[in-house]
Amino acid sequence: MADTFTIKQGDTSPALARVLETAQGPIPLEVGDRVTFSMRRPYGGPVVVDRQPCQITPEGVVVYYWADTDTALPGLHEAEFQITRADGAIETVPNGGYLVINVVGAVA
């Protein structure tokens, strides 16, 4: 079952916060690692958020802070995080699908 995050159209809060995991468990993040966030419309649709930087907390939680333009288009979106290790290795999470972002249309 896909992980789903719901936010209202035009909102910038709450931030998207996740512990990045694979089937083997949480992914340890090291000093020097960089994590970015990307989001697009489903089925290869247009990219809405393109590799924007995330904050990594001391506890290893990855946090993406929304811009108002990120949530301007209501509907379902596919998203992923990309970890770039200090040595240049790259890992994309989730690696077996996508995080689903549900942007609910605003009334006004």
PDB file of N, CA and C in Angstrom:
ATOM      1  N   MET A   1       0.846  -1.183   0.000  1.00  0.00           N
ATOM      2  CA  MET A   1       0.000   0.000   0.000  1.00  0.00           C
ATOM      3  C   MET A   1       0.888   1.242   0.000  1.00  0.00           C
ATOM      4  N   ALA A   2       0.566   2.200  -0.834  1.00  0.00           N
ATOM      5  CA  ALA A   2       1.372   3.413  -0.972  1.00  0.00           C
ATOM      6  C   ALA A   2       1.155   4.333   0.229  1.00  0.00           C
ATOM      7  N   ASP A   3       2.220   4.990   0.618  1.00  0.00           N
ATOM      8  CA  ASP A   3       2.174   6.005   1.661  1.00  0.00           C
ATOM      9  C   ASP A   3       1.558   7.256   1.038  1.00  0.00           C
ATOM     10  N   THR A   4       0.547   7.849   1.693  1.00  0.00           N
ATOM     11  CA  THR A   4      -0.124   9.028   1.159  1.00  0.00           C
ATOM     12  C   THR A   4      -0.028  10.185   2.140  1.00  0.00           C
ATOM     13  N   PHE A   5       0.299  11.365   1.606  1.00  0.00           N
ATOM     14  CA  PHE A   5       0.340  12.612   2.371  1.00  0.00           C
ATOM     15  C   PHE A   5      -0.689  13.537   1.748  1.00  0.00           C
ATOM     16  N   THR A   6      -1.566  14.119   2.570  1.00  0.00           N
ATOM     17  CA  THR A   6      -2.618  14.998   2.071  1.00  0.00           C
ATOM     18  C   THR A   6      -2.380  16.421   2.550  1.00  0.00           C
ATOM     19  N   ILE A   7      -2.539  17.370   1.633  1.00  0.00           N
ATOM     20  CA  ILE A   7      -2.385  18.787   1.939  1.00  0.00           C
ATOM     21  C   ILE A   7      -3.390  19.558   1.084  1.00  0.00           C
ATOM     22  N   LYS A   8      -3.823  20.702   1.565  1.00  0.00           N
ATOM     23  CA  LYS A   8      -4.809  21.514   0.850  1.00  0.00           C
ATOM     24  C   LYS A   8      -4.118  22.389  -0.198  1.00  0.00           C
ATOM     25  N   GLN A   9      -4.789  22.615  -1.310  1.00  0.00           N
ATOM     26  CA  GLN A   9      -4.284  23.447  -2.402  1.00  0.00           C
ATOM     27  C   GLN A   9      -3.831  24.809  -1.877  1.00  0.00           C
ATOM     28  N   GLY A  10      -2.620  25.218  -2.227  1.00  0.00           N
ATOM     29  CA  GLY A  10      -2.063  26.501  -1.828  1.00  0.00           C
ATOM     30  C   GLY A  10      -1.436  26.531  -0.447  1.00  0.00           C
ATOM     31  N   ASP A  11      -1.601  25.459   0.353  1.00  0.00           N
ATOM     32  CA  ASP A  11      -1.017  25.435   1.697  1.00  0.00           C
ATOM     33  C   ASP A  11       0.482  25.151   1.646  1.00  0.00           C
ATOM     34  N   THR A  12       1.184  25.639   2.651  1.00  0.00           N
ATOM     35  CA  THR A  12       2.617  25.373   2.805  1.00  0.00           C
ATOM     36  C   THR A  12       2.905  24.655   4.122  1.00  0.00           C
ATOM     37  N   SER A  13       1.856  24.301   4.852  1.00  0.00           N
ATOM     38  CA  SER A  13       1.991  23.607   6.123  1.00  0.00           C
ATOM     39  C   SER A  13       0.874  22.582   6.209  1.00  0.00           C
ATOM     40  N   PRO A  14       1.146  21.414   6.757  1.00  0.00           N
ATOM     41  CA  PRO A  14       2.356  21.011   7.442  1.00  0.00           C
ATOM     42  C   PRO A  14       3.451  20.597   6.464  1.00  0.00           C
ATOM     43  N   ALA A  15       4.682  20.679   6.934  1.00  0.00           N
ATOM     44  CA  ALA A  15       5.813  20.197   6.147  1.00  0.00           C
ATOM     45  C   ALA A  15       5.690  18.684   5.977  1.00  0.00           C
ATOM     46  N   LEU A  16       6.313  18.169   4.942  1.00  0.00           N
ATOM     47  CA  LEU A  16       6.358  16.728   4.695  1.00  0.00           C
ATOM     48  C   LEU A  16       7.571  16.175   5.430  1.00  0.00           C
ATOM     49  N   ALA A  17       7.354  15.342   6.427  1.00  0.00           N
ATOM     50  CA  ALA A  17       8.449  14.789   7.238  1.00  0.00           C
ATOM     51  C   ALA A  17       8.378  13.268   7.189  1.00  0.00           C
ATOM     52  N   ARG A  18       9.481  12.645   6.861  1.00  0.00           N
ATOM     53  CA  ARG A  18       9.525  11.192   6.752  1.00  0.00           C
ATOM     54  C   ARG A  18      10.886  10.647   7.199  1.00  0.00           C
ATOM     55  N   VAL A  19      10.849   9.446   7.787  1.00  0.00           N
ATOM     56  CA  VAL A  19      12.055   8.642   7.958  1.00  0.00           C
ATOM     57  C   VAL A  19      12.140   7.809   6.693  1.00  0.00           C
ATOM     58  N   LEU A  20      13.211   7.932   5.951  1.00  0.00           N
ATOM     59  CA  LEU A  20      13.350   7.197   4.688  1.00  0.00           C
ATOM     60  C   LEU A  20      13.680   5.748   4.988  1.00  0.00           C
ATOM     61  N   GLU A  21      12.948   4.843   4.309  1.00  0.00           N
ATOM     62  CA  GLU A  21      13.089   3.418   4.586  1.00  0.00           C
ATOM     63  C   GLU A  21      13.074   2.603   3.300  1.00  0.00           C
ATOM     64  N   THR A  22      13.657   1.428   3.395  1.00  0.00           N
ATOM     65  CA  THR A  22      13.505   0.386   2.381  1.00  0.00           C
ATOM     66  C   THR A  22      12.848  -0.796   3.075  1.00  0.00           C
ATOM     67  N   ALA A  23      12.680  -1.890   2.375  1.00  0.00           N
ATOM     68  CA  ALA A  23      12.102  -3.090   2.980  1.00  0.00           C
ATOM     69  C   ALA A  23      12.971  -3.604   4.129  1.00  0.00           C
ATOM     70  N   GLN A  24      14.242  -3.238   4.132  1.00  0.00           N
ATOM     71  CA  GLN A  24      15.157  -3.684   5.176  1.00  0.00           C
ATOM     72  C   GLN A  24      15.110  -2.792   6.421  1.00  0.00           C
ATOM     73  N   GLY A  25      14.397  -1.666   6.345  1.00  0.00           N
ATOM     74  CA  GLY A  25      14.278  -0.782   7.499  1.00  0.00           C
ATOM     75  C   GLY A  25      14.744   0.628   7.188  1.00  0.00           C
ATOM     76  N   PRO A  26      14.876   1.464   8.234  1.00  0.00           N
ATOM     77  CA  PRO A  26      15.284   2.859   8.044  1.00  0.00           C
ATOM     78  C   PRO A  26      16.659   2.976   7.404  1.00  0.00           C
ATOM     79  N   ILE A  27      16.823   3.989   6.577  1.00  0.00           N
ATOM     80  CA  ILE A  27      18.099   4.248   5.911  1.00  0.00           C
ATOM     81  C   ILE A  27      18.897   5.218   6.776  1.00  0.00           C
ATOM     82  N   PRO A  28      20.072   4.804   7.227  1.00  0.00           N
ATOM     83  CA  PRO A  28      20.881   5.732   8.018  1.00  0.00           C
ATOM     84  C   PRO A  28      21.448   6.839   7.130  1.00  0.00           C
ATOM     85  N   LEU A  29      21.271   8.083   7.571  1.00  0.00           N
ATOM     86  CA  LEU A  29      21.806   9.222   6.836  1.00  0.00           C
ATOM     87  C   LEU A  29      23.064   9.713   7.548  1.00  0.00           C
ATOM     88  N   GLU A  30      24.095  10.003   6.773  1.00  0.00           N
ATOM     89  CA  GLU A  30      25.399  10.376   7.309  1.00  0.00           C
ATOM     90  C   GLU A  30      25.664  11.857   7.080  1.00  0.00           C
ATOM     91  N   VAL A  31      26.609  12.397   7.834  1.00  0.00           N
ATOM     92  CA  VAL A  31      27.063  13.768   7.611  1.00  0.00           C
ATOM     93  C   VAL A  31      27.591  13.857   6.181  1.00  0.00           C
ATOM     94  N   GLY A  32      27.175  14.873   5.459  1.00  0.00           N
ATOM     95  CA  GLY A  32      27.589  15.037   4.069  1.00  0.00           C
ATOM     96  C   GLY A  32      26.574  14.524   3.068  1.00  0.00           C
ATOM     97  N   ASP A  33      25.597  13.728   3.526  1.00  0.00           N
ATOM     98  CA  ASP A  33      24.531  13.277   2.628  1.00  0.00           C
ATOM     99  C   ASP A  33      23.609  14.454   2.323  1.00  0.00           C
ATOM    100  N   ARG A  34      23.038  14.432   1.133  1.00  0.00           N
ATOM    101  CA  ARG A  34      22.093  15.458   0.712  1.00  0.00           C
ATOM    102  C   ARG A  34      20.830  14.755   0.235  1.00  0.00           C
ATOM    103  N   VAL A  35      19.663  15.286   0.617  1.00  0.00           N
ATOM    104  CA  VAL A  35      18.387  14.696   0.208  1.00  0.00           C
ATOM    105  C   VAL A  35      17.572  15.761  -0.514  1.00  0.00           C
ATOM    106  N   THR A  36      17.003  15.375  -1.663  1.00  0.00           N
ATOM    107  CA  THR A  36      16.127  16.274  -2.409  1.00  0.00           C
ATOM    108  C   THR A  36      14.766  15.609  -2.593  1.00  0.00           C
ATOM    109  N   PHE A  37      13.774  16.437  -2.907  1.00  0.00           N
ATOM    110  CA  PHE A  37      12.393  15.989  -3.089  1.00  0.00           C
ATOM    111  C   PHE A  37      11.930  16.364  -4.485  1.00  0.00           C
ATOM    112  N   SER A  38      11.239  15.426  -5.146  1.00  0.00           N
ATOM    113  CA  SER A  38      10.658  15.672  -6.470  1.00  0.00           C
ATOM    114  C   SER A  38       9.222  15.175  -6.481  1.00  0.00           C
ATOM    115  N   MET A  39       8.372  15.853  -7.277  1.00  0.00           N
ATOM    116  CA  MET A  39       6.963  15.480  -7.359  1.00  0.00           C
ATOM    117  C   MET A  39       6.455  15.794  -8.764  1.00  0.00           C
ATOM    118  N   ARG A  40       5.617  14.892  -9.284  1.00  0.00           N
ATOM    119  CA  ARG A  40       5.037  15.100 -10.615  1.00  0.00           C
ATOM    120  C   ARG A  40       3.594  14.630 -10.619  1.00  0.00           C
ATOM    121  N   ARG A  41       2.901  14.998 -11.671  1.00  0.00           N
ATOM    122  CA  ARG A  41       1.561  14.457 -11.904  1.00  0.00           C
ATOM    123  C   ARG A  41       1.729  12.975 -12.244  1.00  0.00           C
ATOM    124  N   PRO A  42       0.715  12.131 -11.994  1.00  0.00           N
ATOM    125  CA  PRO A  42       0.843  10.692 -12.226  1.00  0.00           C
ATOM    126  C   PRO A  42       1.125  10.316 -13.678  1.00  0.00           C
ATOM    127  N   TYR A  43       1.644   9.116 -13.812  1.00  0.00           N
ATOM    128  CA  TYR A  43       1.872   8.474 -15.112  1.00  0.00           C
ATOM    129  C   TYR A  43       2.785   9.282 -16.018  1.00  0.00           C
ATOM    130  N   GLY A  44       3.858   9.839 -15.434  1.00  0.00           N
ATOM    131  CA  GLY A  44       4.829  10.571 -16.234  1.00  0.00           C
ATOM    132  C   GLY A  44       4.396  11.966 -16.594  1.00  0.00           C
ATOM    133  N   GLY A  45       3.425  12.504 -15.874  1.00  0.00           N
ATOM    134  CA  GLY A  45       2.947  13.858 -16.131  1.00  0.00           C
ATOM    135  C   GLY A  45       3.998  14.902 -15.807  1.00  0.00           C
ATOM    136  N   PRO A  46       3.645  16.183 -15.943  1.00  0.00           N
ATOM    137  CA  PRO A  46       4.620  17.247 -15.730  1.00  0.00           C
ATOM    138  C   PRO A  46       5.149  17.282 -14.299  1.00  0.00           C
ATOM    139  N   VAL A  47       6.424  17.626 -14.187  1.00  0.00           N
ATOM    140  CA  VAL A  47       7.077  17.752 -12.891  1.00  0.00           C
ATOM    141  C   VAL A  47       6.602  19.045 -12.234  1.00  0.00           C
ATOM    142  N   VAL A  48       6.212  18.949 -10.959  1.00  0.00           N
ATOM    143  CA  VAL A  48       5.721  20.090 -10.197  1.00  0.00           C
ATOM    144  C   VAL A  48       6.819  20.598  -9.252  1.00  0.00           C
ATOM    145  N   VAL A  49       7.575  19.678  -8.660  1.00  0.00           N
ATOM    146  CA  VAL A  49       8.690  20.005  -7.771  1.00  0.00           C
ATOM    147  C   VAL A  49       9.903  19.235  -8.286  1.00  0.00           C
ATOM    148  N   ASP A  50      10.988  19.941  -8.568  1.00  0.00           N
ATOM    149  CA  ASP A  50      12.155  19.311  -9.193  1.00  0.00           C
ATOM    150  C   ASP A  50      13.381  19.373  -8.291  1.00  0.00           C
ATOM    151  N   ARG A  51      13.633  18.285  -7.575  1.00  0.00           N
ATOM    152  CA  ARG A  51      14.838  18.106  -6.758  1.00  0.00           C
ATOM    153  C   ARG A  51      15.127  19.277  -5.825  1.00  0.00           C
ATOM    154  N   GLN A  52      14.132  19.629  -5.038  1.00  0.00           N
ATOM    155  CA  GLN A  52      14.304  20.696  -4.059  1.00  0.00           C
ATOM    156  C   GLN A  52      14.941  20.131  -2.783  1.00  0.00           C
ATOM    157  N   PRO A  53      15.827  20.900  -2.151  1.00  0.00           N
ATOM    158  CA  PRO A  53      16.542  20.384  -0.979  1.00  0.00           C
ATOM    159  C   PRO A  53      15.630  20.169   0.226  1.00  0.00           C
ATOM    160  N   CYS A  54      15.969  19.163   1.005  1.00  0.00           N
ATOM    161  CA  CYS A  54      15.276  18.840   2.244  1.00  0.00           C
ATOM    162  C   CYS A  54      16.204  19.096   3.421  1.00  0.00           C
ATOM    163  N   GLN A  55      15.603  19.285   4.568  1.00  0.00           N
ATOM    164  CA  GLN A  55      16.366  19.367   5.810  1.00  0.00           C
ATOM    165  C   GLN A  55      16.470  17.959   6.381  1.00  0.00           C
ATOM    166  N   ILE A  56      17.595  17.639   6.995  1.00  0.00           N
ATOM    167  CA  ILE A  56      17.771  16.366   7.694  1.00  0.00           C
ATOM    168  C   ILE A  56      17.957  16.700   9.171  1.00  0.00           C
ATOM    169  N   THR A  57      17.058  16.195  10.007  1.00  0.00           N
ATOM    170  CA  THR A  57      17.155  16.475  11.436  1.00  0.00           C
ATOM    171  C   THR A  57      18.229  15.577  12.064  1.00  0.00           C
ATOM    172  N   PRO A  58      18.693  15.916  13.269  1.00  0.00           N
ATOM    173  CA  PRO A  58      19.667  15.054  13.949  1.00  0.00           C
ATOM    174  C   PRO A  58      19.152  13.630  14.188  1.00  0.00           C
ATOM    175  N   GLU A  59      17.824  13.469  14.233  1.00  0.00           N
ATOM    176  CA  GLU A  59      17.224  12.140  14.429  1.00  0.00           C
ATOM    177  C   GLU A  59      17.108  11.362  13.123  1.00  0.00           C
ATOM    178  N   GLY A  60      17.513  11.946  11.998  1.00  0.00           N
ATOM    179  CA  GLY A  60      17.446  11.270  10.712  1.00  0.00           C
ATOM    180  C   GLY A  60      16.124  11.420   9.986  1.00  0.00           C
ATOM    181  N   VAL A  61      15.287  12.359  10.423  1.00  0.00           N
ATOM    182  CA  VAL A  61      14.019  12.628   9.739  1.00  0.00           C
ATOM    183  C   VAL A  61      14.292  13.625   8.616  1.00  0.00           C
ATOM    184  N   VAL A  62      13.759  13.335   7.443  1.00  0.00           N
ATOM    185  CA  VAL A  62      13.895  14.213   6.286  1.00  0.00           C
ATOM    186  C   VAL A  62      12.649  15.092   6.219  1.00  0.00           C
ATOM    187  N   VAL A  63      12.852  16.414   6.088  1.00  0.00           N
ATOM    188  CA  VAL A  63      11.737  17.358   6.098  1.00  0.00           C
ATOM    189  C   VAL A  63      11.789  18.210   4.834  1.00  0.00           C
ATOM    190  N   TYR A  64      10.655  18.227   4.104  1.00  0.00           N
ATOM    191  CA  TYR A  64      10.522  19.108   2.949  1.00  0.00           C
ATOM    192  C   TYR A  64       9.514  20.186   3.297  1.00  0.00           C
ATOM    193  N   TYR A  65       9.915  21.463   3.124  1.00  0.00           N
ATOM    194  CA  TYR A  65       9.048  22.603   3.384  1.00  0.00           C
ATOM    195  C   TYR A  65       8.456  23.077   2.064  1.00  0.00           C
ATOM    196  N   TRP A  66       7.132  23.062   1.983  1.00  0.00           N
ATOM    197  CA  TRP A  66       6.411  23.388   0.756  1.00  0.00           C
ATOM    198  C   TRP A  66       6.525  24.866   0.389  1.00  0.00           C
ATOM    199  N   ALA A  67       6.613  25.140  -0.899  1.00  0.00           N
ATOM    200  CA  ALA A  67       6.387  26.475  -1.454  1.00  0.00           C
ATOM    201  C   ALA A  67       4.930  26.501  -1.898  1.00  0.00           C
ATOM    202  N   ASP A  68       4.304  27.669  -1.934  1.00  0.00           N
ATOM    203  CA  ASP A  68       2.886  27.715  -2.309  1.00  0.00           C
ATOM    204  C   ASP A  68       2.651  27.211  -3.734  1.00  0.00           C
ATOM    205  N   THR A  69       3.629  27.358  -4.606  1.00  0.00           N
ATOM    206  CA  THR A  69       3.474  26.863  -5.978  1.00  0.00           C
ATOM    207  C   THR A  69       3.493  25.330  -6.041  1.00  0.00           C
ATOM    208  N   ASP A  70       4.092  24.674  -5.050  1.00  0.00           N
ATOM    209  CA  ASP A  70       4.156  23.207  -5.021  1.00  0.00           C
ATOM    210  C   ASP A  70       2.773  22.585  -4.923  1.00  0.00           C
ATOM    211  N   THR A  71       1.872  23.269  -4.225  1.00  0.00           N
ATOM    212  CA  THR A  71       0.540  22.715  -3.975  1.00  0.00           C
ATOM    213  C   THR A  71      -0.549  23.463  -4.759  1.00  0.00           C
ATOM    214  N   ALA A  72      -0.163  24.131  -5.827  1.00  0.00           N
ATOM    215  CA  ALA A  72      -1.119  24.924  -6.610  1.00  0.00           C
ATOM    216  C   ALA A  72      -2.066  24.064  -7.443  1.00  0.00           C
ATOM    217  N   LEU A  73      -1.627  22.866  -7.845  1.00  0.00           N
ATOM    218  CA  LEU A  73      -2.409  22.017  -8.745  1.00  0.00           C
ATOM    219  C   LEU A  73      -3.063  20.881  -7.965  1.00  0.00           C
ATOM    220  N   PRO A  74      -4.405  20.921  -7.778  1.00  0.00           N
ATOM    221  CA  PRO A  74      -5.049  19.861  -7.010  1.00  0.00           C
ATOM    222  C   PRO A  74      -5.010  18.525  -7.745  1.00  0.00           C
ATOM    223  N   GLY A  75      -5.104  17.468  -6.960  1.00  0.00           N
ATOM    224  CA  GLY A  75      -5.117  16.116  -7.492  1.00  0.00           C
ATOM    225  C   GLY A  75      -4.011  15.276  -6.898  1.00  0.00           C
ATOM    226  N   LEU A  76      -3.909  14.061  -7.412  1.00  0.00           N
ATOM    227  CA  LEU A  76      -2.875  13.142  -6.935  1.00  0.00           C
ATOM    228  C   LEU A  76      -1.564  13.400  -7.657  1.00  0.00           C
ATOM    229  N   HIS A  77      -0.468  13.226  -6.931  1.00  0.00           N
ATOM    230  CA  HIS A  77       0.877  13.400  -7.464  1.00  0.00           C
ATOM    231  C   HIS A  77       1.744  12.232  -7.011  1.00  0.00           C
ATOM    232  N   GLU A  78       2.770  11.912  -7.796  1.00  0.00           N
ATOM    233  CA  GLU A  78       3.773  10.911  -7.430  1.00  0.00           C
ATOM    234  C   GLU A  78       5.015  11.655  -6.951  1.00  0.00           C
ATOM    235  N   ALA A  79       5.606  11.185  -5.857  1.00  0.00           N
ATOM    236  CA  ALA A  79       6.764  11.882  -5.316  1.00  0.00           C
ATOM    237  C   ALA A  79       7.825  10.886  -4.868  1.00  0.00           C
ATOM    238  N   GLU A  80       9.050  11.405  -4.747  1.00  0.00           N
ATOM    239  CA  GLU A  80      10.159  10.584  -4.266  1.00  0.00           C
ATOM    240  C   GLU A  80      11.237  11.480  -3.681  1.00  0.00           C
ATOM    241  N   PHE A  81      12.058  10.875  -2.845  1.00  0.00           N
ATOM    242  CA  PHE A  81      13.235  11.523  -2.279  1.00  0.00           C
ATOM    243  C   PHE A  81      14.470  10.913  -2.933  1.00  0.00           C
ATOM    244  N   GLN A  82      15.488  11.726  -3.135  1.00  0.00           N
ATOM    245  CA  GLN A  82      16.746  11.218  -3.678  1.00  0.00           C
ATOM    246  C   GLN A  82      17.862  11.562  -2.698  1.00  0.00           C
ATOM    247  N   ILE A  83      18.553  10.525  -2.262  1.00  0.00           N
ATOM    248  CA  ILE A  83      19.690  10.685  -1.351  1.00  0.00           C
ATOM    249  C   ILE A  83      20.950  10.680  -2.191  1.00  0.00           C
ATOM    250  N   THR A  84      21.754  11.709  -2.065  1.00  0.00           N
ATOM    251  CA  THR A  84      23.076  11.734  -2.689  1.00  0.00           C
ATOM    252  C   THR A  84      24.088  11.655  -1.560  1.00  0.00           C
ATOM    253  N   ARG A  85      24.829  10.567  -1.527  1.00  0.00           N
ATOM    254  CA  ARG A  85      25.811  10.329  -0.464  1.00  0.00           C
ATOM    255  C   ARG A  85      27.043  11.202  -0.689  1.00  0.00           C
ATOM    256  N   ALA A  86      27.793  11.394   0.365  1.00  0.00           N
ATOM    257  CA  ALA A  86      29.013  12.201   0.294  1.00  0.00           C
ATOM    258  C   ALA A  86      29.980  11.656  -0.756  1.00  0.00           C
ATOM    259  N   ASP A  87      29.955  10.327  -0.992  1.00  0.00           N
ATOM    260  CA  ASP A  87      30.850   9.721  -1.983  1.00  0.00           C
ATOM    261  C   ASP A  87      30.281   9.750  -3.399  1.00  0.00           C
ATOM    262  N   GLY A  88      29.064  10.374  -3.569  1.00  0.00           N
ATOM    263  CA  GLY A  88      28.454  10.487  -4.896  1.00  0.00           C
ATOM    264  C   GLY A  88      27.422   9.417  -5.212  1.00  0.00           C
ATOM    265  N   ALA A  89      27.314   8.371  -4.375  1.00  0.00           N
ATOM    266  CA  ALA A  89      26.309   7.329  -4.610  1.00  0.00           C
ATOM    267  C   ALA A  89      24.909   7.921  -4.457  1.00  0.00           C
ATOM    268  N   ILE A  90      23.966   7.419  -5.269  1.00  0.00           N
ATOM    269  CA  ILE A  90      22.595   7.937  -5.271  1.00  0.00           C
ATOM    270  C   ILE A  90      21.624   6.804  -4.969  1.00  0.00           C
ATOM    271  N   GLU A  91      20.651   7.100  -4.111  1.00  0.00           N
ATOM    272  CA  GLU A  91      19.586   6.146  -3.779  1.00  0.00           C
ATOM    273  C   GLU A  91      18.265   6.906  -3.784  1.00  0.00           C
ATOM    274  N   THR A  92      17.257   6.343  -4.455  1.00  0.00           N
ATOM    275  CA  THR A  92      15.943   6.959  -4.532  1.00  0.00           C
ATOM    276  C   THR A  92      14.960   6.192  -3.656  1.00  0.00           C
ATOM    277  N   VAL A  93      14.146   6.943  -2.892  1.00  0.00           N
ATOM    278  CA  VAL A  93      13.200   6.352  -1.954  1.00  0.00           C
ATOM    279  C   VAL A  93      11.830   6.983  -2.178  1.00  0.00           C
ATOM    280  N   PRO A  94      10.756   6.221  -2.268  1.00  0.00           N
ATOM    281  CA  PRO A  94      10.763   4.768  -2.241  1.00  0.00           C
ATOM    282  C   PRO A  94      11.330   4.198  -3.537  1.00  0.00           C
ATOM    283  N   ASN A  95      11.927   3.022  -3.433  1.00  0.00           N
ATOM    284  CA  ASN A  95      12.555   2.442  -4.615  1.00  0.00           C
ATOM    285  C   ASN A  95      11.630   1.453  -5.331  1.00  0.00           C
ATOM    286  N   GLY A  96      10.437   1.216  -4.788  1.00  0.00           N
ATOM    287  CA  GLY A  96       9.507   0.287  -5.419  1.00  0.00           C
ATOM    288  C   GLY A  96       8.173   0.933  -5.760  1.00  0.00           C
ATOM    289  N   GLY A  97       8.161   2.218  -6.012  1.00  0.00           N
ATOM    290  CA  GLY A  97       6.924   2.931  -6.311  1.00  0.00           C
ATOM    291  C   GLY A  97       7.103   4.397  -5.987  1.00  0.00           C
ATOM    292  N   TYR A  98       6.046   5.015  -5.512  1.00  0.00           N
ATOM    293  CA  TYR A  98       6.074   6.451  -5.233  1.00  0.00           C
ATOM    294  C   TYR A  98       5.356   6.757  -3.927  1.00  0.00           C
ATOM    295  N   LEU A  99       5.701   7.852  -3.323  1.00  0.00           N
ATOM    296  CA  LEU A  99       4.921   8.449  -2.260  1.00  0.00           C
ATOM    297  C   LEU A  99       3.789   9.192  -2.962  1.00  0.00           C
ATOM    298  N   VAL A 100       2.565   9.030  -2.505  1.00  0.00           N
ATOM    299  CA  VAL A 100       1.424   9.701  -3.120  1.00  0.00           C
ATOM    300  C   VAL A 100       1.154  10.997  -2.346  1.00  0.00           C
ATOM    301  N   ILE A 101       1.119  12.111  -3.077  1.00  0.00           N
ATOM    302  CA  ILE A 101       0.769  13.395  -2.499  1.00  0.00           C
ATOM    303  C   ILE A 101      -0.610  13.752  -3.025  1.00  0.00           C
ATOM    304  N   ASN A 102      -1.563  13.919  -2.115  1.00  0.00           N
ATOM    305  CA  ASN A 102      -2.933  14.269  -2.483  1.00  0.00           C
ATOM    306  C   ASN A 102      -3.137  15.745  -2.160  1.00  0.00           C
ATOM    307  N   VAL A 103      -3.204  16.574  -3.190  1.00  0.00           N
ATOM    308  CA  VAL A 103      -3.466  17.996  -3.014  1.00  0.00           C
ATOM    309  C   VAL A 103      -4.972  18.190  -3.209  1.00  0.00           C
ATOM    310  N   VAL A 104      -5.651  18.485  -2.111  1.00  0.00           N
ATOM    311  CA  VAL A 104      -7.116  18.635  -2.119  1.00  0.00           C
ATOM    312  C   VAL A 104      -7.449  20.047  -2.552  1.00  0.00           C
ATOM    313  N   GLY A 105      -8.349  20.193  -3.508  1.00  0.00           N
ATOM    314  CA  GLY A 105      -8.748  21.500  -4.026  1.00  0.00           C
ATOM    315  C   GLY A 105      -9.329  22.408  -2.948  1.00  0.00           C
ATOM    316  N   ALA A 106      -8.954  23.677  -2.996  1.00  0.00           N
ATOM    317  CA  ALA A 106      -9.474  24.667  -2.058  1.00  0.00           C
ATOM    318  C   ALA A 106     -10.861  25.126  -2.486  1.00  0.00           C
ATOM    319  N   VAL A 107     -11.676  25.561  -1.537  1.00  0.00           N
ATOM    320  CA  VAL A 107     -13.021  26.057  -1.834  1.00  0.00           C
ATOM    321  C   VAL A 107     -12.934  27.403  -2.547  1.00  0.00           C
ATOM    322  N   ALA A 108     -12.045  28.255  -2.084  1.00  0.00           N
ATOM    323  CA  ALA A 108     -11.927  29.590  -2.683  1.00  0.00           C
ATOM    324  C   ALA A 108     -10.485  29.914  -2.990  1.00  0.00           C
TER     325      ALA A 108
END
